[in-house]
XYZ file of N, CA and C in Angstrom:
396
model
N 226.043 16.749 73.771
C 225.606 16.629 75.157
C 225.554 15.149 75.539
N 226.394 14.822 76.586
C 226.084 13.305 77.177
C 224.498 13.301 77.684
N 224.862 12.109 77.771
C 222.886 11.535 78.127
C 222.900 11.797 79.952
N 224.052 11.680 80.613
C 224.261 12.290 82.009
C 223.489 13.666 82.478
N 223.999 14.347 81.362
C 223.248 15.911 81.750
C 222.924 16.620 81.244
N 221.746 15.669 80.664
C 220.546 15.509 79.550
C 219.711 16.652 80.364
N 218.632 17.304 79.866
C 217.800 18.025 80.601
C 216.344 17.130 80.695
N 216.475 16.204 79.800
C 215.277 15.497 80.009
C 215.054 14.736 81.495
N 216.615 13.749 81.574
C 216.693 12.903 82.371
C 216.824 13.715 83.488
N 217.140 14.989 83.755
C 217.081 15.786 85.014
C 215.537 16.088 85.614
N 214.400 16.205 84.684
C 213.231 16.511 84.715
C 213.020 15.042 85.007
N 213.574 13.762 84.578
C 212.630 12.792 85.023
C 212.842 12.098 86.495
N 214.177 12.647 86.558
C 214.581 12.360 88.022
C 213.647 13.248 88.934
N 213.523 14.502 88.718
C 212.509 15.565 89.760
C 210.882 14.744 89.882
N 210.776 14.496 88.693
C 209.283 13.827 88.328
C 209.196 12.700 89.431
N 210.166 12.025 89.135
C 210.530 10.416 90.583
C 210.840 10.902 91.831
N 211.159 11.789 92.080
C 211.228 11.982 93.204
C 210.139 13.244 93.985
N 209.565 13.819 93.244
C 208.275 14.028 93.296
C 206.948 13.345 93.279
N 207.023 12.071 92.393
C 205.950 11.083 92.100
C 205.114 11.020 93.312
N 205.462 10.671 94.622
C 204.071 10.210 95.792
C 203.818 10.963 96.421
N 204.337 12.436 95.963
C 203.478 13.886 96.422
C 201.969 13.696 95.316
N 202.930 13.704 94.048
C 201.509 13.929 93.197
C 200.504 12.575 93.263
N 200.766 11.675 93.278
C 200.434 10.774 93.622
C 199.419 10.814 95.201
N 199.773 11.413 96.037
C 199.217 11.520 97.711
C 198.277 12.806 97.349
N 198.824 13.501 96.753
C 197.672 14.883 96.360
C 196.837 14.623 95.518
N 196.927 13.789 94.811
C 195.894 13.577 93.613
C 194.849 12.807 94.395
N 195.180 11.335 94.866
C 194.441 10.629 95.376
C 192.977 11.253 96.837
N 193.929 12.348 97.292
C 193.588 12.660 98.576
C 192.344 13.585 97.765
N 192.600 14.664 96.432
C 191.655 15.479 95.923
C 190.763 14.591 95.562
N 190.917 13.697 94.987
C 189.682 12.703 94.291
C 188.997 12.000 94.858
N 189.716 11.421 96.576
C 188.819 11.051 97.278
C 188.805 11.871 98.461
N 188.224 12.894 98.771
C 188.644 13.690 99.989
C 188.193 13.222 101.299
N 186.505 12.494 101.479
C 186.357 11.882 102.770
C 187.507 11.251 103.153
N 188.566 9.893 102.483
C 189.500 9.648 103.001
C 190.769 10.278 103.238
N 190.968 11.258 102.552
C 191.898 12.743 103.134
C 191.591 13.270 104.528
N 190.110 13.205 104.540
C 189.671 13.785 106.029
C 190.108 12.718 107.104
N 189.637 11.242 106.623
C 189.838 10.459 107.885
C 190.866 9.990 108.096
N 192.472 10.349 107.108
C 194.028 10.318 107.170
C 194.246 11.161 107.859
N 193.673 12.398 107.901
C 193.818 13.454 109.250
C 193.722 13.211 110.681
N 192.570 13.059 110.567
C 191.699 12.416 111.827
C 192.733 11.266 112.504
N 192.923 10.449 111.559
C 194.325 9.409 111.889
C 195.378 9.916 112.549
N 195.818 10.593 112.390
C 197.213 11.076 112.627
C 196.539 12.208 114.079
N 195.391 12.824 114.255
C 195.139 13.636 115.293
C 195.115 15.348 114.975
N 195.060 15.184 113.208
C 195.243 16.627 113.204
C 193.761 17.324 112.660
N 193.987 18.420 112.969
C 192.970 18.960 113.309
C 193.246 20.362 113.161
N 192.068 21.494 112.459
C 190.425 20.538 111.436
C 190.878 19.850 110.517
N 190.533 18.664 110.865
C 190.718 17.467 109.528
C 190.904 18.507 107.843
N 189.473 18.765 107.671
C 189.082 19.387 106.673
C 190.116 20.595 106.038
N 189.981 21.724 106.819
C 191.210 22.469 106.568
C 192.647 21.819 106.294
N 193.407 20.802 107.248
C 194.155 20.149 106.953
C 194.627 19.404 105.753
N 194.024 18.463 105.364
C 193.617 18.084 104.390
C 193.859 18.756 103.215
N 192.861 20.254 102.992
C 193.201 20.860 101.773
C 194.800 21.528 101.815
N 195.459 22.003 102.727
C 196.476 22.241 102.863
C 197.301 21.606 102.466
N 196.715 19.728 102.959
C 198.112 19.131 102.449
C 198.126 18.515 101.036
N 196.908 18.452 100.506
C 197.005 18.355 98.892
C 197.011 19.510 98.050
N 197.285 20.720 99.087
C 197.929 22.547 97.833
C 199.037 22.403 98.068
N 199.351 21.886 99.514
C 201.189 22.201 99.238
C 201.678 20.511 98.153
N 201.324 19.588 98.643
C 201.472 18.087 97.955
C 201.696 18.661 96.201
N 200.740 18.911 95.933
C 200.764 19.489 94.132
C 201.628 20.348 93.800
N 201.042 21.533 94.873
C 201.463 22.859 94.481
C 203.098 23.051 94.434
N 203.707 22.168 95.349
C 205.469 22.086 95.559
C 205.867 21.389 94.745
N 205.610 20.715 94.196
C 205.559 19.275 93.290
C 205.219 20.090 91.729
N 204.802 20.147 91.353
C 204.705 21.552 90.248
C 205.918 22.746 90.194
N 205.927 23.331 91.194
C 206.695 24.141 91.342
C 208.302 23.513 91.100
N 208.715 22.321 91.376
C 209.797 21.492 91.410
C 210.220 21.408 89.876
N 208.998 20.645 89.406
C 208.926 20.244 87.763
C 208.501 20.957 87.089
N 208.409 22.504 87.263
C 208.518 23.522 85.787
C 209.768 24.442 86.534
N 210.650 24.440 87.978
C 211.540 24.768 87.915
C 210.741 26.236 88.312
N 209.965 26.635 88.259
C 209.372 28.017 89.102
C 209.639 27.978 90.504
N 210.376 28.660 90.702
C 211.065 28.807 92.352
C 210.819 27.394 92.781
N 211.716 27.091 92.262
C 211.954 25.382 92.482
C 212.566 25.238 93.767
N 213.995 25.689 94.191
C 214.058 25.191 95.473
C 213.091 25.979 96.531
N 211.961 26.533 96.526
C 211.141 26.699 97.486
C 210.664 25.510 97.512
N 209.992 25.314 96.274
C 208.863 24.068 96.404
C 209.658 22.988 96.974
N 210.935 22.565 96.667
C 211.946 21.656 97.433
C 211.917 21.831 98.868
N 212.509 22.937 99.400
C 211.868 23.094 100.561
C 210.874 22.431 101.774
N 209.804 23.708 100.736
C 208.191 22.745 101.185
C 208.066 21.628 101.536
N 208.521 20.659 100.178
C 207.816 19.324 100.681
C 209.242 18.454 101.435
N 210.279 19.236 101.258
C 211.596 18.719 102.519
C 210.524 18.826 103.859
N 210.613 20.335 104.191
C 209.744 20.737 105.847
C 208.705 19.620 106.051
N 207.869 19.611 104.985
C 206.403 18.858 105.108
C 206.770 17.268 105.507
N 207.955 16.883 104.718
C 208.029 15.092 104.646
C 209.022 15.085 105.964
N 209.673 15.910 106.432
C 210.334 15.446 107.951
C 209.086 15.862 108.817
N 208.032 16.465 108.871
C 207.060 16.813 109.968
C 206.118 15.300 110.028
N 205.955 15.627 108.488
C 204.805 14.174 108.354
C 205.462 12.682 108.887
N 207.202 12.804 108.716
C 207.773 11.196 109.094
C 207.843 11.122 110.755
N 207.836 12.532 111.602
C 207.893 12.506 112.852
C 206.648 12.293 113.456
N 205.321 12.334 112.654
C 204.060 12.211 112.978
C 203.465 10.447 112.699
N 204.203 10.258 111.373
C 203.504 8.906 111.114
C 204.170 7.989 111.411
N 205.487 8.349 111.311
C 206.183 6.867 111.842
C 207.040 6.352 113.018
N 206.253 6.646 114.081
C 207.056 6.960 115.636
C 207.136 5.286 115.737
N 208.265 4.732 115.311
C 208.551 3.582 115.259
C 209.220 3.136 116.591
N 210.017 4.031 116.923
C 210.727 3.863 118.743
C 209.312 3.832 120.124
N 207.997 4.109 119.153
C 207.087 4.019 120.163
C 206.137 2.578 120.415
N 206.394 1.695 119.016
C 206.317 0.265 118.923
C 206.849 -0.950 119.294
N 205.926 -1.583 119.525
C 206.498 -2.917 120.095
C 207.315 -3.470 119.009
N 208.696 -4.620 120.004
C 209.481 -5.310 118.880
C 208.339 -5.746 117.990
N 209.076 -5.960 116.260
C 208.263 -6.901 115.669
C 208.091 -6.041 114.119
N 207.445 -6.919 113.285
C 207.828 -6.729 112.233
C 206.982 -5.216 111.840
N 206.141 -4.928 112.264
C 204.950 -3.477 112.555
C 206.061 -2.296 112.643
N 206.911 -2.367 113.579
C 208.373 -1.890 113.922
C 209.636 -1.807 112.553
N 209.671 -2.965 112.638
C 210.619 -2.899 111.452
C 210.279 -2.505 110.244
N 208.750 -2.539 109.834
C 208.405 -1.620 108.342
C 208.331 -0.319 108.867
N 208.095 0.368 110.363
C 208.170 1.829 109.922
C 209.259 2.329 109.770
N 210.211 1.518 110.615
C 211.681 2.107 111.027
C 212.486 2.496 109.237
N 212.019 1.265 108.624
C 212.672 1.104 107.063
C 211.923 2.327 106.468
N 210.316 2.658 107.043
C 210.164 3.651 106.182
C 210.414 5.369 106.955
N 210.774 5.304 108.112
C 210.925 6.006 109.056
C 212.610 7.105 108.053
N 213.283 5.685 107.544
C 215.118 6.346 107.207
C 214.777 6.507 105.957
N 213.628 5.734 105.102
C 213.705 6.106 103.649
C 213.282 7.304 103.317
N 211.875 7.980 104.654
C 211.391 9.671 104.200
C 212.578 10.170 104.614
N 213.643 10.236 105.536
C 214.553 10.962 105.713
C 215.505 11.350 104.552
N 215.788 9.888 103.714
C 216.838 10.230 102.295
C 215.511 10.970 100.886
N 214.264 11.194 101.483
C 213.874 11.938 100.376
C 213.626 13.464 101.113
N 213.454 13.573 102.284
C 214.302 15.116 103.191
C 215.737 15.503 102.479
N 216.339 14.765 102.531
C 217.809 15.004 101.343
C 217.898 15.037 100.063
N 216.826 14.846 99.437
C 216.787 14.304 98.199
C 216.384 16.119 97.547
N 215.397 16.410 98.911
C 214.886 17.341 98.110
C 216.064 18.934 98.954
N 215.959 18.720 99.887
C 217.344 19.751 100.150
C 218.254 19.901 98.994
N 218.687 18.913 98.516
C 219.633 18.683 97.732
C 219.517 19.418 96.483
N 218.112 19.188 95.938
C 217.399 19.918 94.610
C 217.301 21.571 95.098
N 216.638 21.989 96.674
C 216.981 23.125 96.568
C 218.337 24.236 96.940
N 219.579 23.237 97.237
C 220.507 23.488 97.256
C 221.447 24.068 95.770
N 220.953 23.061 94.895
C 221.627 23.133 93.468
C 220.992 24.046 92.748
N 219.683 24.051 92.957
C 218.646 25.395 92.430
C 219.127 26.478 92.601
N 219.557 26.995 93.844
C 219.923 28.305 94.703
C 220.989 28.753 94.202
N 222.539 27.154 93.886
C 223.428 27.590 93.542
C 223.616 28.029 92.102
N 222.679 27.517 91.229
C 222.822 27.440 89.873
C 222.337 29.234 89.641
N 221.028 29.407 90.479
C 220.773 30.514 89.637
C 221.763 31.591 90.412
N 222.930 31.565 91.221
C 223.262 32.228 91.853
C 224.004 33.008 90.775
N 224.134 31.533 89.856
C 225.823 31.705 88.561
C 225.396 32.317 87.559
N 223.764 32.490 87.443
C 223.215 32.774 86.088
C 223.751 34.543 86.780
């Protein structure tokens, strides 16, 4: 077996590109007042309810990815979730010129290539077990 299409290095790629789900879900469970007032930020509402929602799907898709249990759902998920959340947090066309602007815009196209990143995972998921 080449080291290309290794099963390890396939799991560590899902792991990286999963990382600041588990990472955003972990943080948000351990500190939840500031989960609530990241809600509140953004205008959504009940904070509280919110919140737990978005650190079950944050984990729960993110898990589901990296043991490969209806993996392209969980791909999915946090595809739907990270284009809703980039149209909510980073309305960069609604900012003044200036550099405030230019970091969302950069991070505005980078959630978009992890919207693809994870399509992509549940694209190959779908097709693979199509073959099994």
């Amino acid at each position: 077996m080449r080291w290309t299409t290794s099963p390890v290095l396939r799991w560590v790629a899902l792991l990286l590109l999963c990382a600041a789900y588990l990472q955003g879900g972990l943080q948000k469970a351990f500190d939840f007042p500031a989960a609530i007032a990241e809600m509140d930020h953004f205008g959504l509402s009940p904070a509280g309810p919110m919140a737990i929602a978005v650190i079950v799907l944050e984990l729960g898709a993110a898990a589901m990815i990296l043991t490969g249990r209806l993996r392209w759902l969980g791909a999915l998920a946090l595809a739907g979730f990270t284009l809703m959340a980039t149209f909510v947090a980073l309305r960069f066309w609604q900012m003044p010129v200036g550099q405030e602007r230019f970091m969302a815009a950069n991070s505005f196209f980078e959630h978009l290539g992890l919207v693809g990143g994870f399509l992509l995972v549940a694209w190959l998921d779908l097709k693979e077990r199509a073959h099994v």
